[in-house]
Tab-separated table of C-alpha atoms and ligand atoms in Angstrom:
chain	number	residue	atom	x	y	z
A	702	UNK	CA	19.917	-12.883	-16.458
A	703	UNK	CA	22.553	-14.405	-18.719
A	704	UNK	CA	23.971	-13.489	-22.130
A	705	UNK	CA	27.347	-13.994	-23.790
A	706	UNK	CA	29.412	-10.981	-22.766
A	707	UNK	CA	27.354	-9.571	-19.865
A	708	UNK	CA	27.819	-6.084	-21.285
A	709	UNK	CA	24.812	-5.574	-23.619
A	710	UNK	CA	21.659	-7.650	-23.096
A	711	UNK	CA	21.830	-9.142	-19.599
A	712	UNK	CA	22.837	-5.861	-17.884
A	713	UNK	CA	19.679	-4.319	-19.391
A	714	UNK	CA	17.639	-7.326	-18.250
A	715	UNK	CA	19.083	-7.057	-14.733
A	716	UNK	CA	18.394	-3.317	-14.538
A	717	UNK	CA	14.860	-3.659	-15.872
A	718	UNK	CA	13.870	-6.546	-13.605
A	719	UNK	CA	15.506	-5.018	-10.516
A	720	UNK	CA	13.629	-1.759	-11.172
A	721	UNK	CA	10.313	-3.636	-10.953
A	722	UNK	CA	11.017	-5.688	-7.812
A	723	UNK	CA	11.620	-5.062	-4.126
A	724	UNK	CA	15.349	-5.550	-3.501
A	725	UNK	CA	14.732	-6.810	0.044
A	726	UNK	CA	12.810	-9.774	-1.333
A	727	UNK	CA	14.460	-10.482	-4.681
A	728	UNK	CA	18.119	-10.865	-5.653
A	729	UNK	CA	18.540	-9.937	-9.323
A	730	UNK	CA	21.921	-10.382	-10.988
A	731	UNK	CA	23.390	-10.903	-14.432
A	732	UNK	CA	26.345	-12.768	-15.893
A	733	UNK	CA	27.875	-13.810	-19.200
A	734	UNK	CA	28.684	-17.327	-20.326
A	735	UNK	CA	32.037	-16.035	-21.680
A	736	UNK	CA	34.971	-14.497	-19.829
A	737	UNK	CA	35.468	-11.815	-22.519
A	738	UNK	CA	34.472	-8.758	-20.510
A	739	UNK	CA	34.849	-9.724	-16.829
A	740	UNK	CA	35.050	-6.634	-14.619
A	741	UNK	CA	33.903	-4.214	-17.324
A	742	UNK	CA	30.990	-1.802	-17.114
A	743	UNK	CA	28.044	-2.385	-19.459
A	744	UNK	CA	28.411	-1.211	-23.059
A	745	UNK	CA	27.862	2.585	-23.255
A	746	UNK	CA	24.877	1.982	-25.546
A	747	UNK	CA	23.200	-0.220	-22.909
A	748	UNK	CA	23.935	2.398	-20.246
A	749	UNK	CA	22.432	5.211	-22.357
A	750	UNK	CA	19.377	3.171	-23.396
A	751	UNK	CA	18.627	2.262	-19.781
A	752	UNK	CA	19.142	5.877	-18.732
A	753	UNK	CA	16.585	7.044	-21.317
A	754	UNK	CA	14.089	4.860	-19.484
A	755	UNK	CA	15.112	6.112	-16.041
A	756	UNK	CA	17.260	3.112	-15.076
A	757	UNK	CA	20.885	3.447	-13.968
A	758	UNK	CA	23.004	0.393	-14.829
A	759	UNK	CA	26.351	2.225	-14.887
A	760	UNK	CA	27.564	0.610	-11.669
A	761	UNK	CA	27.190	-2.959	-12.902
A	762	UNK	CA	30.341	-5.024	-13.473
A	763	UNK	CA	30.494	-7.962	-15.872
A	764	UNK	CA	30.890	-11.411	-14.338
A	765	UNK	CA	31.051	-14.919	-15.767
A	766	UNK	CA	28.283	-17.430	-15.033
A	767	UNK	CA	29.571	-20.237	-12.813
A	768	UNK	CA	28.184	-23.552	-11.585
A	769	UNK	CA	27.702	-21.992	-8.116
A	770	UNK	CA	25.019	-19.760	-9.599
A	771	UNK	CA	22.743	-22.803	-9.791
A	772	UNK	CA	22.813	-22.852	-5.977
A	773	UNK	CA	22.330	-19.102	-5.523
A	774	UNK	CA	19.423	-18.466	-7.915
A	775	UNK	CA	15.963	-19.986	-8.331
A	776	UNK	CA	15.498	-18.805	-11.911
A	777	UNK	CA	18.124	-18.427	-14.633
A	778	UNK	CA	17.065	-16.616	-17.782
A	779	UNK	CA	19.139	-17.037	-20.955
A	780	UNK	CA	18.932	-14.311	-23.593
A	781	UNK	CA	19.393	-16.698	-26.545
A	782	UNK	CA	19.581	-20.369	-27.479
A	783	UNK	CA	23.382	-20.376	-27.524
A	784	UNK	CA	23.554	-18.939	-23.990
A	785	UNK	CA	20.928	-21.494	-22.956
A	786	UNK	CA	23.023	-24.400	-24.253
A	787	UNK	CA	26.158	-23.058	-22.562
A	788	UNK	CA	24.359	-22.801	-19.228
A	789	UNK	CA	22.914	-26.300	-19.603
A	790	UNK	CA	26.426	-27.653	-20.255
A	791	UNK	CA	27.433	-26.449	-16.781
A	792	UNK	CA	24.409	-27.991	-15.052
A	793	UNK	CA	24.923	-30.928	-12.698
A	794	UNK	CA	21.442	-32.424	-12.507
A	795	UNK	CA	17.771	-32.091	-13.469
A	796	UNK	CA	17.138	-29.666	-10.610
A	797	UNK	CA	19.735	-27.262	-12.075
A	798	UNK	CA	18.272	-27.617	-15.558
A	799	UNK	CA	14.739	-26.897	-14.354
A	800	UNK	CA	15.841	-23.387	-13.360
A	801	UNK	CA	17.008	-22.414	-16.850
A	802	UNK	CA	14.619	-20.727	-19.285
A	803	UNK	CA	14.850	-18.660	-22.435
A	804	UNK	CA	13.604	-15.230	-21.441
A	805	UNK	CA	11.416	-14.702	-24.506
A	806	UNK	CA	9.414	-17.837	-23.716
A	807	UNK	CA	7.723	-15.566	-21.160
A	808	UNK	CA	6.172	-13.731	-24.125
A	809	UNK	CA	6.109	-16.467	-26.779
A	810	UNK	CA	5.914	-19.900	-25.170
A	811	UNK	CA	7.159	-22.764	-27.392
A	812	UNK	CA	8.819	-20.477	-29.959
A	813	UNK	CA	12.436	-20.598	-28.685
A	814	UNK	CA	13.085	-17.004	-29.753
A	815	UNK	CA	16.414	-15.212	-29.163
A	816	UNK	CA	16.914	-11.694	-27.843
A	817	UNK	CA	19.050	-10.464	-30.767
A	818	UNK	CA	22.641	-9.551	-29.909
A	819	UNK	CA	22.858	-5.767	-30.459
A	820	UNK	CA	26.668	-5.591	-30.030
A	821	UNK	CA	27.539	-5.091	-33.708
A	822	UNK	CA	24.580	-2.847	-34.557
A	823	UNK	CA	23.456	0.678	-33.722
A	824	UNK	CA	21.534	2.361	-30.915
A	825	UNK	CA	18.176	1.246	-32.315
A	826	UNK	CA	19.092	-2.379	-31.637
A	827	UNK	CA	19.564	-1.560	-27.970
A	828	UNK	CA	16.190	0.185	-27.782
A	829	UNK	CA	14.586	-2.829	-29.451
A	830	UNK	CA	16.229	-5.147	-26.900
A	831	UNK	CA	15.093	-2.883	-24.058
A	832	UNK	CA	11.469	-3.084	-25.175
A	833	UNK	CA	11.516	-6.861	-25.534
A	834	UNK	CA	13.094	-7.309	-22.118
A	835	UNK	CA	10.734	-4.845	-20.481
A	836	UNK	CA	7.712	-6.770	-21.765
A	837	UNK	CA	9.247	-10.123	-20.847
A	838	UNK	CA	9.992	-8.895	-17.317
A	839	UNK	CA	6.429	-7.620	-16.891
A	840	UNK	CA	5.219	-11.075	-17.857
A	841	UNK	CA	7.601	-13.018	-15.657
A	842	UNK	CA	6.744	-10.874	-12.625
A	843	UNK	CA	3.144	-11.980	-12.983
A	844	UNK	CA	4.300	-15.516	-12.156
A	845	UNK	CA	6.568	-14.753	-9.196
B	753	4NP	P1	26.013	-9.499	-24.903
B	753	4NP	O1	26.663	-8.930	-26.256
B	753	4NP	O2	26.201	-10.991	-24.934
B	753	4NP	O3	24.593	-9.089	-25.030
B	753	4NP	O4	26.750	-8.827	-23.755
B	753	4NP	C1	27.980	-9.221	-26.633
B	753	4NP	C2	29.011	-8.499	-26.109
B	753	4NP	C3	30.323	-8.766	-26.498
B	753	4NP	C4	30.562	-9.785	-27.397
B	753	4NP	C5	29.533	-10.512	-27.919
B	753	4NP	C6	28.225	-10.237	-27.519
B	753	4NP	N1	31.902	-10.047	-27.797
B	753	4NP	O5	32.075	-10.922	-28.669
B	753	4NP	O6	32.837	-9.431	-27.282
C-alpha cells in the first residue's frame, strides 16, 4: 500500500487489509514515495480513525518505497495517480509495472480515481478515506 508520506492513507490501507487476512499467508506492508516522514508513526488522525474501527496501527513506522519492493511484493497498490506515476518511474521492466494498480480501480475499474489526501483536512476526511479503503480491500480480497 503506497501513498506520498506513508503517514495518512497507506497506514490505514495496511491496517485494514492486514486485519482481513491471515498473517501467516500474506505479507501486508505500506510505504511512501517520499522520504518526508521516514521512521515516524502514522498521523494521530489515522491512528484514531483506525482505532474507532477496532484496528491498531500505532506501531507502524513510515518507510520509503524502494525498487527492492518490486521483488518482495506481488501487488503494489497506489493511493492516487501521482503515487502511481512515482512508483512506475522506479520500475525496471514490464513485470514490475504489472504489479502496480490504483487501489480504487478495485471499486471503479477504468475510472482512475484517487483516494483523496486527508492531510490538510479534518477528522471527517480520515473517516471518508477509511470507508473507501475498507470497501476496496473487501473487493481486492475477493480476487486473491
Ligand atoms: P499521505 O498524506 O500521503 O496519505 O501519508 C500526506 C502526508 C504528509 C504529506 C503529504 C501527504 N506532507 O507533505 O508532508
